[in-house]
Short mmCIF file of C-alpha atoms and ligand atoms in Angstrom, two decimals:
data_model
loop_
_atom_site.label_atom_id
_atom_site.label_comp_id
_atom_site.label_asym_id
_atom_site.label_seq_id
_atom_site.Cartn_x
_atom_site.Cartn_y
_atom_site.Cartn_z
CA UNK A 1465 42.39 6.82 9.69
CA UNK A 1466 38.79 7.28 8.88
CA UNK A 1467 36.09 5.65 11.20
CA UNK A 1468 33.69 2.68 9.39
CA UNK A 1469 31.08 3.79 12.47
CA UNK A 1470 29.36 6.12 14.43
CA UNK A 1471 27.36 4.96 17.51
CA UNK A 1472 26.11 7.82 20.48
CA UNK A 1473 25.32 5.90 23.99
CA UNK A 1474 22.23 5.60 25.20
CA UNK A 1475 22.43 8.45 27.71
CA UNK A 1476 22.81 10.69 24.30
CA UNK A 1477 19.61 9.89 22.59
CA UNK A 1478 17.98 12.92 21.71
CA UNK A 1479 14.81 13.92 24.14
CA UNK A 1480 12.94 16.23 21.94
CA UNK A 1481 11.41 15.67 18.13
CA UNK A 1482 11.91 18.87 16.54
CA UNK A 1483 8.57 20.41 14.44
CA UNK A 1484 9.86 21.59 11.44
CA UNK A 1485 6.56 23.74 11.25
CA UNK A 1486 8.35 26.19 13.31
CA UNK A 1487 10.70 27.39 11.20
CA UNK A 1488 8.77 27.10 7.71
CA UNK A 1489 8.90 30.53 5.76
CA UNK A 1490 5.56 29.44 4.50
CA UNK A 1491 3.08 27.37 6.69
CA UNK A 1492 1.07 24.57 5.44
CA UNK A 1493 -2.20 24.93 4.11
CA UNK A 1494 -5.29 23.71 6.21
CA UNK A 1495 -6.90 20.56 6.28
CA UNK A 1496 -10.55 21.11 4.69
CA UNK A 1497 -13.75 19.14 5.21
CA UNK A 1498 -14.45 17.52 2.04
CA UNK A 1499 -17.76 18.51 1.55
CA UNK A 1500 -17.84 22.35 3.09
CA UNK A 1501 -14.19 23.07 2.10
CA UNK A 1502 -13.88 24.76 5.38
CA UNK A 1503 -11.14 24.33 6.94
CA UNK A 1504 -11.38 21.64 10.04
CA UNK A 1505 -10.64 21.93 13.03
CA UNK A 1506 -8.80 19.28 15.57
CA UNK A 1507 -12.15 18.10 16.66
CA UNK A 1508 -12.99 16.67 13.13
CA UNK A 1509 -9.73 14.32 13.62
CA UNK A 1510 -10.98 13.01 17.35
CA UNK A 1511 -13.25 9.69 16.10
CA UNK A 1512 -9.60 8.57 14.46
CA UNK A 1513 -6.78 9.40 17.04
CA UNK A 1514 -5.81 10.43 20.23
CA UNK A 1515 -6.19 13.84 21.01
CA UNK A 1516 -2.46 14.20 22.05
CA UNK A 1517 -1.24 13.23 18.49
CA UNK A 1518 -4.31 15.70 17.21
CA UNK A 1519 -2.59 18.14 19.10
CA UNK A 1520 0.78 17.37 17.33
CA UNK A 1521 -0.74 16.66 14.03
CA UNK A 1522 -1.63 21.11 14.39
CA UNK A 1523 1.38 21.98 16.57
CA UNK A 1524 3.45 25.05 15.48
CA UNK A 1525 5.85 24.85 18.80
CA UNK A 1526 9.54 24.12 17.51
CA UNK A 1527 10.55 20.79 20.22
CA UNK A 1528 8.03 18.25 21.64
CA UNK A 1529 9.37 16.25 24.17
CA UNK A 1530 9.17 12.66 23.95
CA UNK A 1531 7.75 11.03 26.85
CA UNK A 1532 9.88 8.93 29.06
CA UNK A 1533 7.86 5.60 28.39
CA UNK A 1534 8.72 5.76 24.84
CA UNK A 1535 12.46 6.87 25.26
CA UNK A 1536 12.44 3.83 27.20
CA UNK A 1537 11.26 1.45 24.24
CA UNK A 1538 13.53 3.42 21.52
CA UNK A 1539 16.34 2.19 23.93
CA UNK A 1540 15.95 -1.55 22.37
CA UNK A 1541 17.16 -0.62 19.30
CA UNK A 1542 18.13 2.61 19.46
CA UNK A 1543 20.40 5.05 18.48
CA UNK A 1544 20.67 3.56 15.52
CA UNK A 1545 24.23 3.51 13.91
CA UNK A 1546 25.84 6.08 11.39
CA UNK A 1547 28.11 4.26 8.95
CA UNK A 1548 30.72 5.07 6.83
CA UNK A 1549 30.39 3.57 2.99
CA UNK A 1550 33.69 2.96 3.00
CA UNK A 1551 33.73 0.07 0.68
CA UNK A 1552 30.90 1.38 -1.24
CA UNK A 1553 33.48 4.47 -2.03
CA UNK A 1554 36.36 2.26 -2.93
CA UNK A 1555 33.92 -0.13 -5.08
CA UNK A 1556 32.40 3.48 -6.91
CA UNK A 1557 36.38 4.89 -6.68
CA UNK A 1558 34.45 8.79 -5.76
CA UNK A 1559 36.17 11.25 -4.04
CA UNK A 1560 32.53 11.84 -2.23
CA UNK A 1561 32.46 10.52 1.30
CA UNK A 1562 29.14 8.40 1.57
CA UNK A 1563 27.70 7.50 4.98
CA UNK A 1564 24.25 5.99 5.76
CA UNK A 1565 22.12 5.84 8.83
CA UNK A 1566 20.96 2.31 9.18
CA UNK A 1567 17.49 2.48 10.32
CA UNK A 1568 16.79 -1.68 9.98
CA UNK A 1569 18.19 -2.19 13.59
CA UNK A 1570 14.72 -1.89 14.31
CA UNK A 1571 13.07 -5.05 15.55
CA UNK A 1572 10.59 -4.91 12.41
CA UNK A 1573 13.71 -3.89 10.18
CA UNK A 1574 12.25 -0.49 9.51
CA UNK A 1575 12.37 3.25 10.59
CA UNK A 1576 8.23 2.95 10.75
CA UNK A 1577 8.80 1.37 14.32
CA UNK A 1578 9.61 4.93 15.20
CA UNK A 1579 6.41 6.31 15.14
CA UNK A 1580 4.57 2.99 15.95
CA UNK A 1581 5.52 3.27 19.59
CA UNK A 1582 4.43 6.53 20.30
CA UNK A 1583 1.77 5.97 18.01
CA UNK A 1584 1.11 3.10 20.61
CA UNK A 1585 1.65 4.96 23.60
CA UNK A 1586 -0.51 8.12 23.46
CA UNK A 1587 -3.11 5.77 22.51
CA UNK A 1588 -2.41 3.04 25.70
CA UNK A 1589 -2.59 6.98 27.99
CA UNK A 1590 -5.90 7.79 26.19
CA UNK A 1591 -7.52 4.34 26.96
CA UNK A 1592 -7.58 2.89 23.41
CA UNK A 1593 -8.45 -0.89 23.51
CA UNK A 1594 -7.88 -1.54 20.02
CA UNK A 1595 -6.00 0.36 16.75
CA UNK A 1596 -6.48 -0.57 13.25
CA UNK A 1597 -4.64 -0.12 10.78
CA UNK A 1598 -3.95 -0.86 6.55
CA UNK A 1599 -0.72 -2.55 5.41
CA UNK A 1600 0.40 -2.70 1.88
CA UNK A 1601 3.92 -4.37 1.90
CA UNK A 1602 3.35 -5.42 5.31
CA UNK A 1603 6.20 -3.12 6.92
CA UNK A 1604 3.73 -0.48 8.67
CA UNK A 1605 1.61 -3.60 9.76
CA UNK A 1606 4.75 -5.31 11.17
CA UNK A 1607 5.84 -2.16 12.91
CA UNK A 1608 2.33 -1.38 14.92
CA UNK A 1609 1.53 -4.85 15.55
CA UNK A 1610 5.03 -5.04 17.40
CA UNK A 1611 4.06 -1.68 19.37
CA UNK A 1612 0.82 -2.56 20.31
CA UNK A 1613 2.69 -5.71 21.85
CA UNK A 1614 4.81 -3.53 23.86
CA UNK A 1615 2.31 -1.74 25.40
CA UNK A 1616 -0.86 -4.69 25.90
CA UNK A 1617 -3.18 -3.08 22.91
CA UNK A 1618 -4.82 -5.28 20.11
CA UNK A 1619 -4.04 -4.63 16.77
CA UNK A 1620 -6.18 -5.21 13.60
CA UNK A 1621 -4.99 -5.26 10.31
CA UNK A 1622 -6.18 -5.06 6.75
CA UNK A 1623 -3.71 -6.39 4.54
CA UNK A 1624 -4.50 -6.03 0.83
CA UNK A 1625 -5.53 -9.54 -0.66
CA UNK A 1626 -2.37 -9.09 -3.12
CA UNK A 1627 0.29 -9.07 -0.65
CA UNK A 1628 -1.39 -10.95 1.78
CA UNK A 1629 -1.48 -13.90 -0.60
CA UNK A 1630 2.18 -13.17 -2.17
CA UNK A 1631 3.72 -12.42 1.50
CA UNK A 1632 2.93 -14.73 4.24
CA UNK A 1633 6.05 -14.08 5.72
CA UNK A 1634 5.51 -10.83 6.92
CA UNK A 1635 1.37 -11.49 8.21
CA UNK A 1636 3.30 -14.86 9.93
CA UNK A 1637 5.86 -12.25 11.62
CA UNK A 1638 2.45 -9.59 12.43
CA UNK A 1639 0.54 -12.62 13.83
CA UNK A 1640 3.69 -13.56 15.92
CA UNK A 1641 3.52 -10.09 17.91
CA UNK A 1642 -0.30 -10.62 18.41
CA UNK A 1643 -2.09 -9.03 15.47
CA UNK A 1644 -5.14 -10.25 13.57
CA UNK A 1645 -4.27 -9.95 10.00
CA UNK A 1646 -7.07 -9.90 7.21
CA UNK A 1647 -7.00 -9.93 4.09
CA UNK A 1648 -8.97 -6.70 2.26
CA UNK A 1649 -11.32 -6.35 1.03
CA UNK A 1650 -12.86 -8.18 3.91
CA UNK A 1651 -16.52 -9.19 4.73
CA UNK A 1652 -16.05 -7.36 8.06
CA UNK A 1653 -16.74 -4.32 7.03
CA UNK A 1654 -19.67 -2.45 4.87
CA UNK A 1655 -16.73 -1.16 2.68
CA UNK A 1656 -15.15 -4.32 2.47
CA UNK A 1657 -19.23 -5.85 1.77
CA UNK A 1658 -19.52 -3.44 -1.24
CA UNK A 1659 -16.55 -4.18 -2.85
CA UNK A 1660 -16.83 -7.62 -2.59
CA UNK A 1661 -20.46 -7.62 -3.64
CA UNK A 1662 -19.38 -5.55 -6.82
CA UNK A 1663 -16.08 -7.52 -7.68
CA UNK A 1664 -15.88 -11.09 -5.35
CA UNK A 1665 -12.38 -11.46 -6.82
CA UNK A 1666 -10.94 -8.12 -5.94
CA UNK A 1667 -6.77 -8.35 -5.22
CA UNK A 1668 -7.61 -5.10 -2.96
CA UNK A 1669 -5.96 -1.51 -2.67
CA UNK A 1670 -4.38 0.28 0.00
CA UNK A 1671 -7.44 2.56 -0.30
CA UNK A 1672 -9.62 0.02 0.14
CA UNK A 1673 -7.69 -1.18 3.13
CA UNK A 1674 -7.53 2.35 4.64
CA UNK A 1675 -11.72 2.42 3.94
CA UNK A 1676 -12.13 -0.73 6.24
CA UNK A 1677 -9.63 0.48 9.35
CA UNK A 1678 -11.05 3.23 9.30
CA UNK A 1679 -14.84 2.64 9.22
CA UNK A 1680 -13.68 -0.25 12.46
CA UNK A 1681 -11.96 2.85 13.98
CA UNK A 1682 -14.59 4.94 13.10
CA UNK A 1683 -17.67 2.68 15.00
CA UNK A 1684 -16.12 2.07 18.31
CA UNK A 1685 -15.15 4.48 20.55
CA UNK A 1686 -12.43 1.96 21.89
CA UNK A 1687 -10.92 1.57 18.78
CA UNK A 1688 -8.69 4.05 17.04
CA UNK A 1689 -6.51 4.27 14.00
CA UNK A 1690 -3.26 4.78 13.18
CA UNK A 1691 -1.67 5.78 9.97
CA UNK A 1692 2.36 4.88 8.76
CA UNK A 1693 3.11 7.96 6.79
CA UNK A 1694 2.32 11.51 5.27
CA UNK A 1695 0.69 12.75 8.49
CA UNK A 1696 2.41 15.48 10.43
CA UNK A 1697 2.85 13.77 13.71
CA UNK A 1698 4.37 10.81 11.85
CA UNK A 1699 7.10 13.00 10.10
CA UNK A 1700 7.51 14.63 13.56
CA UNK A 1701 8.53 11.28 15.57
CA UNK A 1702 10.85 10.21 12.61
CA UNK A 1703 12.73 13.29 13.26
CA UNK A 1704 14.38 11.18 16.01
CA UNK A 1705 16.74 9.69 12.89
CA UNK A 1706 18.34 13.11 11.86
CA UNK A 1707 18.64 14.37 15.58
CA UNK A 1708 20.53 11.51 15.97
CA UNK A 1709 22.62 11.83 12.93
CA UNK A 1710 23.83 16.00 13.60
CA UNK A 1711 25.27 14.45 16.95
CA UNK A 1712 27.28 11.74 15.37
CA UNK A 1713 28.59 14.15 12.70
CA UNK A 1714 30.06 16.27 15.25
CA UNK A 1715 32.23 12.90 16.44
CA UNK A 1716 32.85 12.61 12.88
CA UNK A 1717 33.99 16.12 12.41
CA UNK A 1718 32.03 16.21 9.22
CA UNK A 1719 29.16 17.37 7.88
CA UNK A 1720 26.61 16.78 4.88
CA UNK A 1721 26.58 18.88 1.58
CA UNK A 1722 23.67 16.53 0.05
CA UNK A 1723 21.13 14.35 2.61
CA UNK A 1724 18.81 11.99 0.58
CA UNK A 1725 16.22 9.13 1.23
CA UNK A 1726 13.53 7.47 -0.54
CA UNK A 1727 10.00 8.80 -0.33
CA UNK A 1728 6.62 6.94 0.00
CA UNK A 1729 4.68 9.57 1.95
CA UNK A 1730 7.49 11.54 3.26
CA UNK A 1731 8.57 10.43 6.84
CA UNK A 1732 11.78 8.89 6.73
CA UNK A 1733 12.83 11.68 4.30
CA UNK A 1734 11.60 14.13 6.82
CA UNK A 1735 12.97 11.80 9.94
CA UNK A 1736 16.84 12.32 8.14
CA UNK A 1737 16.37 15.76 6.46
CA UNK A 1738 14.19 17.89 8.81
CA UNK A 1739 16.87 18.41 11.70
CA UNK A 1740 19.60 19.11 8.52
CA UNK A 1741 17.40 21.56 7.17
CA UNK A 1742 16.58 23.69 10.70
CA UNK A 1743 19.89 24.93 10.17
CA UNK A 1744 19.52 26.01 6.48
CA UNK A 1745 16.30 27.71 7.49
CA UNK A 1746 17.72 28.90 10.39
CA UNK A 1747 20.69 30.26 7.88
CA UNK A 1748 23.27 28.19 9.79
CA UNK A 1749 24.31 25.79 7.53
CA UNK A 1750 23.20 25.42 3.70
CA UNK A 1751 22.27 21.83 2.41
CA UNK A 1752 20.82 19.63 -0.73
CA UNK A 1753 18.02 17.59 0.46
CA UNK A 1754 16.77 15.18 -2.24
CA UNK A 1755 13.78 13.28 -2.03
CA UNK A 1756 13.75 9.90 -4.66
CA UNK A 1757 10.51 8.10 -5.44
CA UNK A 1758 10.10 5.78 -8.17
CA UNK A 1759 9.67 6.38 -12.07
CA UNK A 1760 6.22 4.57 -12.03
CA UNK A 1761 4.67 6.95 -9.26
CA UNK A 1762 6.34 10.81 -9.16
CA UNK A 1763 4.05 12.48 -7.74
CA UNK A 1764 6.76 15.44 -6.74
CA UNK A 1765 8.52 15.28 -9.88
CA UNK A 1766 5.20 15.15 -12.26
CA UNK A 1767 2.52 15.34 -10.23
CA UNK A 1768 0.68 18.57 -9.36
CA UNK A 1769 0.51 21.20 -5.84
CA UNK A 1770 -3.12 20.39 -4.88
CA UNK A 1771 -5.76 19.94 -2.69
CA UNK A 1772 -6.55 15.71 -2.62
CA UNK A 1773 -7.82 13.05 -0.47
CA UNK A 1774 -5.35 10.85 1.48
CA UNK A 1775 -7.55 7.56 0.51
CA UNK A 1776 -8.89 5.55 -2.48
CA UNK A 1777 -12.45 6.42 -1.04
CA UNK A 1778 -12.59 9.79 -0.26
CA UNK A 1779 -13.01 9.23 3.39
CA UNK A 1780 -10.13 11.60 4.75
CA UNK A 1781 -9.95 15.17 5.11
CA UNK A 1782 -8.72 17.34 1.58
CA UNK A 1783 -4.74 17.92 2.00
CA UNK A 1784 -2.64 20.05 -0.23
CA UNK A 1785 -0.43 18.00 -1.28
CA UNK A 1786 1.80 17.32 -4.77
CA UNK A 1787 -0.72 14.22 -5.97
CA UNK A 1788 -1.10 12.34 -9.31
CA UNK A 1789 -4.62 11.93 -7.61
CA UNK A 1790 -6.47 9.81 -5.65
CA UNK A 1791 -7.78 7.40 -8.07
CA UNK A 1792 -3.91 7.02 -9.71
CA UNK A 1793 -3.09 3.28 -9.69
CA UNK A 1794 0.76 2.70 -9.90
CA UNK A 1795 2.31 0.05 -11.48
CA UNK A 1796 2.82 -3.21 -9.24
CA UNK A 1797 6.43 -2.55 -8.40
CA UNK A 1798 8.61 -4.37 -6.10
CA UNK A 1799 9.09 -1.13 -3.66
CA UNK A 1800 5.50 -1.01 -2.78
CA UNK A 1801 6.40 1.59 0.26
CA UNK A 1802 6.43 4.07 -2.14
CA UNK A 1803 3.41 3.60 -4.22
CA UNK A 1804 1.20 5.95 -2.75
CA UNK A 1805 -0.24 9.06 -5.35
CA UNK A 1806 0.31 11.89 -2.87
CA UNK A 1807 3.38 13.52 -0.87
CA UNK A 1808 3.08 14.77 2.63
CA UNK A 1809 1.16 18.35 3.51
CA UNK A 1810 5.16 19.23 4.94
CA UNK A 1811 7.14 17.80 1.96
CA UNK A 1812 5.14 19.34 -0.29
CA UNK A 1813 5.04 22.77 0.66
CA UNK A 1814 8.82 22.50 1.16
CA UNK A 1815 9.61 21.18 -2.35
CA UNK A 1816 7.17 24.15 -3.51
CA UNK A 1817 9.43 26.74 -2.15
CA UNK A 1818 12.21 25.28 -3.27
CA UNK A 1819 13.65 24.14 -0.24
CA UNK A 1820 14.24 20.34 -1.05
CA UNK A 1821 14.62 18.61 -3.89
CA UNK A 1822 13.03 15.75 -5.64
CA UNK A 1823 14.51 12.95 -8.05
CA UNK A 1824 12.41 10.44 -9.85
CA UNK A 1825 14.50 6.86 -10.64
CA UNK A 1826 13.54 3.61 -12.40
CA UNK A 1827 13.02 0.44 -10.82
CA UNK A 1828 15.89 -1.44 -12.82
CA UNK A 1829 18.79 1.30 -11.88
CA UNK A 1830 17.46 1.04 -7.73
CA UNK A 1831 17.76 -2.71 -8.19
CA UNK A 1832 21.53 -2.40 -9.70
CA UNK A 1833 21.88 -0.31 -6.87
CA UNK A 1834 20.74 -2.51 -3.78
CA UNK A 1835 22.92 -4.98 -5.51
CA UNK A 1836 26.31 -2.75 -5.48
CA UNK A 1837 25.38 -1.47 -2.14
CA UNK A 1838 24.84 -5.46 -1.12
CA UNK A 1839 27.94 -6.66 -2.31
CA UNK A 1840 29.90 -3.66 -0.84
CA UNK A 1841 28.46 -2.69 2.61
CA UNK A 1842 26.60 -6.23 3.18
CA UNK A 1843 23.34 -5.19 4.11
CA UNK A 1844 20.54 -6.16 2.13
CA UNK A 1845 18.97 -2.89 1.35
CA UNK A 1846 14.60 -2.96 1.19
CA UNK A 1847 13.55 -2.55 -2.63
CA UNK A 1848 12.40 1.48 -0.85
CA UNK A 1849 15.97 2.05 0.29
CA UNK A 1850 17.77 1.34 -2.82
CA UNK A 1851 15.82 4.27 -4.49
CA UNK A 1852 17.84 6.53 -2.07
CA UNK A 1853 21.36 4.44 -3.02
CA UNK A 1854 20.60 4.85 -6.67
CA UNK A 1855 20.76 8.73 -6.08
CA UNK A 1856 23.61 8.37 -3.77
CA UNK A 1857 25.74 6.98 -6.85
CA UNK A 1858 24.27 9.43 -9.13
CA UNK A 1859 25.75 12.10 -7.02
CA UNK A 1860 28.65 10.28 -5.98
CA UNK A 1861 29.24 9.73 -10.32
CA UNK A 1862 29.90 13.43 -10.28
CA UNK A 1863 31.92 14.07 -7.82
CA UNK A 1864 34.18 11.44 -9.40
CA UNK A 1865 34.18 13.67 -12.83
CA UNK A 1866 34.48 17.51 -10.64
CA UNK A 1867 36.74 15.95 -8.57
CA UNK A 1868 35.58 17.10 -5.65
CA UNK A 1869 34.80 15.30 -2.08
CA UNK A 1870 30.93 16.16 -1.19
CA UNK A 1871 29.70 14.52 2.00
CA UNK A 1872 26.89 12.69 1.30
CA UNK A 1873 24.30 11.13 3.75
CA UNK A 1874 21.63 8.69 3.22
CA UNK A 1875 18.89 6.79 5.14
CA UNK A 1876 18.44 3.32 5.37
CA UNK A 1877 15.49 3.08 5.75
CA UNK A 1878 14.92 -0.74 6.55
CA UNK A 1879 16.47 -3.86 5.51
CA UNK A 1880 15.29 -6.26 2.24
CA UNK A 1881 15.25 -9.42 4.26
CA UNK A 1882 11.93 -10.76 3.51
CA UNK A 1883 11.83 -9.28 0.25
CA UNK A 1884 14.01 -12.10 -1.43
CA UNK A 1885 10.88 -12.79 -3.87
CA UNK A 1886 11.46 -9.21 -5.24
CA UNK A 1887 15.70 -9.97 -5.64
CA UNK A 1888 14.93 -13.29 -7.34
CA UNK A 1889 12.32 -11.46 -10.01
CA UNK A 1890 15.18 -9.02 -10.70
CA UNK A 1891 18.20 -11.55 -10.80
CA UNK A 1892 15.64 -13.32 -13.40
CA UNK A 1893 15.17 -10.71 -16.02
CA UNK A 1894 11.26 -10.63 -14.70
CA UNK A 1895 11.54 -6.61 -14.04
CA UNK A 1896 10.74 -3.96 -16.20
CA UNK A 1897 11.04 -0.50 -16.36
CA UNK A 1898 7.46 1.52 -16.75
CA UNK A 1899 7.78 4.61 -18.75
CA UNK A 1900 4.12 6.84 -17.47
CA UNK A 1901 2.48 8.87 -20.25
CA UNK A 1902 2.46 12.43 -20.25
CA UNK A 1903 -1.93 11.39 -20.77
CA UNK A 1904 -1.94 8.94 -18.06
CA UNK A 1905 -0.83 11.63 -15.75
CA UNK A 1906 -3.33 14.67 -17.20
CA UNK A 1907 -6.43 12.58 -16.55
CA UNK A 1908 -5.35 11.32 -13.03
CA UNK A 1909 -5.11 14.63 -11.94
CA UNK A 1910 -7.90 16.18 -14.38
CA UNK A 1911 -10.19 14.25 -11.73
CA UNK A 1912 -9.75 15.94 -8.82
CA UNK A 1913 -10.09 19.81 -10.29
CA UNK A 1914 -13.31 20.10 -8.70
CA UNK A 1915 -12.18 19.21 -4.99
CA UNK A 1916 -10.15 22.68 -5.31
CA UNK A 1917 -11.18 25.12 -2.67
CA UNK A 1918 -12.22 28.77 -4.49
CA UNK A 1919 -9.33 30.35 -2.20
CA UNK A 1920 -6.90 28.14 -4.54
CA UNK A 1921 -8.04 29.92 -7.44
CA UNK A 1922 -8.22 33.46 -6.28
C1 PLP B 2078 7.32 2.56 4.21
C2 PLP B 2078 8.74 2.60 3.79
C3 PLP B 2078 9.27 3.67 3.03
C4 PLP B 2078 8.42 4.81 2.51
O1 PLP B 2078 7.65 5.49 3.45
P1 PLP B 2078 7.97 6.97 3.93
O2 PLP B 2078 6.84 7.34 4.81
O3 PLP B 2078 8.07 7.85 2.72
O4 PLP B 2078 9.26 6.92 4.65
C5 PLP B 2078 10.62 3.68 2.72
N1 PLP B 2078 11.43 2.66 3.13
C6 PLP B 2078 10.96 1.63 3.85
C7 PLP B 2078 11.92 0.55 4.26
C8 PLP B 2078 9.61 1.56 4.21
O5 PLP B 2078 9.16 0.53 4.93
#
């Protein structure tokens, strides 16, 4: 008889986050100063962060251990549990055998809380007082504010007006674990004062949001910031989820042909898929690793392999990146985790060499997805996750017409509990699918030509 699940002890959580950088045939591109198009160096980054996550953020060693204090706090909810879809199978009647790493064990129901604590932690070591931070959905904002908590730092938060308004829920569940929450733009800061001045009725952006952490971080040398996604020490601390899941496929005497997850900025794609794909670099074992953002914002599938800001503003370091540019402004879907124009610097240069794999899906098909996945498995998937499902019954549709029994693996990446609101609008014929023009696209990225270094060229 098959097993439903999958769960290693304690005592076998992995010790080490493994740095994918390592074993890359090609090595990322440099960060460049926006203005000199020199590349920077770690000093540039030391205003923002730590300088032990600095030194990650450039780190080409292949393991980095993870300190005891924060092995300590992954112990409340982790290792998270590998599950058999059994029932999704039966209910899709596919040879494929489907299994999913549930990441919403987490106390803020994502995998974010995995890089929020060391996130946390390096900067409790380093003295930090105080981290800011943006939050779009409110998942990233839930996740710090509950690992500042842990380790007796304040947390401030600029929430953009939008959600802020539309989901009280999650500022009520960031407020309960300490954090200030407000909404952005704000009249706190000069970037917040300027946008306000221009537009008083401004819903806010994430870029806007990341402007006014930033320029808090930025004037107090007790105050740093912290970002969610795309950065390479936050796809390094999410690799936690796929060390995890090699160990319990060795109990389950198995082993995946195709991993997938949703992708925002890349790091619970990377958390799942990084440790998988060590061994095809490594020429172990061969593997499909798909990527799936949505329709409305495909940056890998449509977008283009440049050199882009991180922010709205232009405040951040240039990052080669695949990007529909800076100033692209998705449509409001429901999965706002994944409505951000660029990939990560890792991701990216991956999916250039061919070495992963990207699928774009529309909002209506991940919906139908969550849904089936709901009424099979139980869990309420997050409106990101079911972007990863939808690909999972793609895939699992053709193994039902070859006939043959792929292993597939994808991540949960957090549960849909507070995102009822976005359920309700589907279940009411509210949602729509948003086909992008081919012109929409062209101009986006038409704008950011001239932030190309001359080495790009030559
Ligand atoms: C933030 C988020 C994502 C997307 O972010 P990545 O950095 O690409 O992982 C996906 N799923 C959930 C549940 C999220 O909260």
């Amino acid at each position: 008889m098959n097993r439903k699940k999958y769960f290693l002890e304690e005592s076998q959580m992995p010790k080490q986050w493994y740095n994918i950088v390592a074993d890359m045939p090609t090595k990322p591109l440099p960060p460049l100063h926006p203005a000199t198009k020199e590349p920077i160096g770690p000093d540039a980054l030391a205003p923002l962060f730590p300088m032990e996550l600095i030194m990650q953020e450039v780190s080409q060693e292949r393991y980095i251990n993870i300190p005891e204090e924060v092995l300590e706090k992954y112990r409340i909810y982790r290792p998270s549990p590998l599950i058999r879809a059994t029932e999704l199978e039966k209910a899709l009647g596919t040879p494929a055998k489907i299994y999913y790493k549930y990441e919403g064990v987490s106390p803020s129901g994502s995998h974010k809380t995995n890089t929020a604590i060391p996130q946390a932690y390096y900067n409790k070591q380093a003295g930090t007082k105080k981290i800011t931070t943006e939050t779009g959905a409110g998942q990233w904002g839930t996740a710090l504010s509950y690992a500042c908590a842990q380790f007796g730092i304040k947390c401030d938060i600029y929430m953009v007006k939008v959600s802020f308004e539309q989901k009280p829920y999650r500022k009520i569940m960031m407020n309960t674990y300490g954090a200030n929450v407000f909404a952005s733009p704000s009249n706190r800061t000069q970037a917040g004062r300027n946008i306000l001045a221009e537009r008083p009725d401004s819903k806010g952006s994430l870029g806007i949001a990341i402007s006014e952490a930033v320029e808090m971080a930025a004037s107090d040398e007790n105050t740093k910031y912290a970002l969610g996604s795309v950065l390479n020490h936050v796809l390094l601390h999410q690799t936690i989820i796929g060390e995890e899941a090699l160990l319990q496929f060795e109990m389950a005497d198995d082993y995946p042909d195709i991993v997938i997850a949703p992708l925002g900025g890349g790091s619970n794609f990377a958390g799942i898929s990084f440790p998988f794909l060590r061994n095809k670099l490594q020429g172990k074992k061969d593997i499909r690793a798909i990527a799936v953002e949505p329709s409305s914002c495909p940056k890998l599938t449509r977008g283009k392999f440049m050199y882009d800001f991180g922010d709205t503003e232009g405040y951040t370091p240039l990052l080669p990146m695949f990007t529909l540019g800076h100033h692209f402004e998705p449509e409001a879907i429901h999965a706002g985790g994944l409505r951000y124009h660029g990939a990560s610097v890792l991701c990216s240069q991956l999916l250039k060499d061919g070495l992963i794999e990207a699928a774009a899906l529309p909002q209506l098909e991940c919906f139908k997805a969550g849904e089936i996945f709901a009424k099979s498995e139980g869990i309420i998937p997050a409106p990101e996750s079911t972007h990863g499902i939808a690909q999972v019954i793609r895939e699992a549709e053709v193994c039902k017409k070859t006939g043959e029994a792929k292993t597939i693996l994808f991540n949960l990446s957090g549960h849909g509990f507070l995102d009822m609101l976005a359920y309700g609008d589907y279940h009411e014929g509210k949602l729509h699918d948003h086909e992008l023009g081919y012109q929409e696209i062209e101009s986006s990225i038409a704008k950011i030509t001239d932030l190309q270094p001359e080495f790009i060229n030559a």
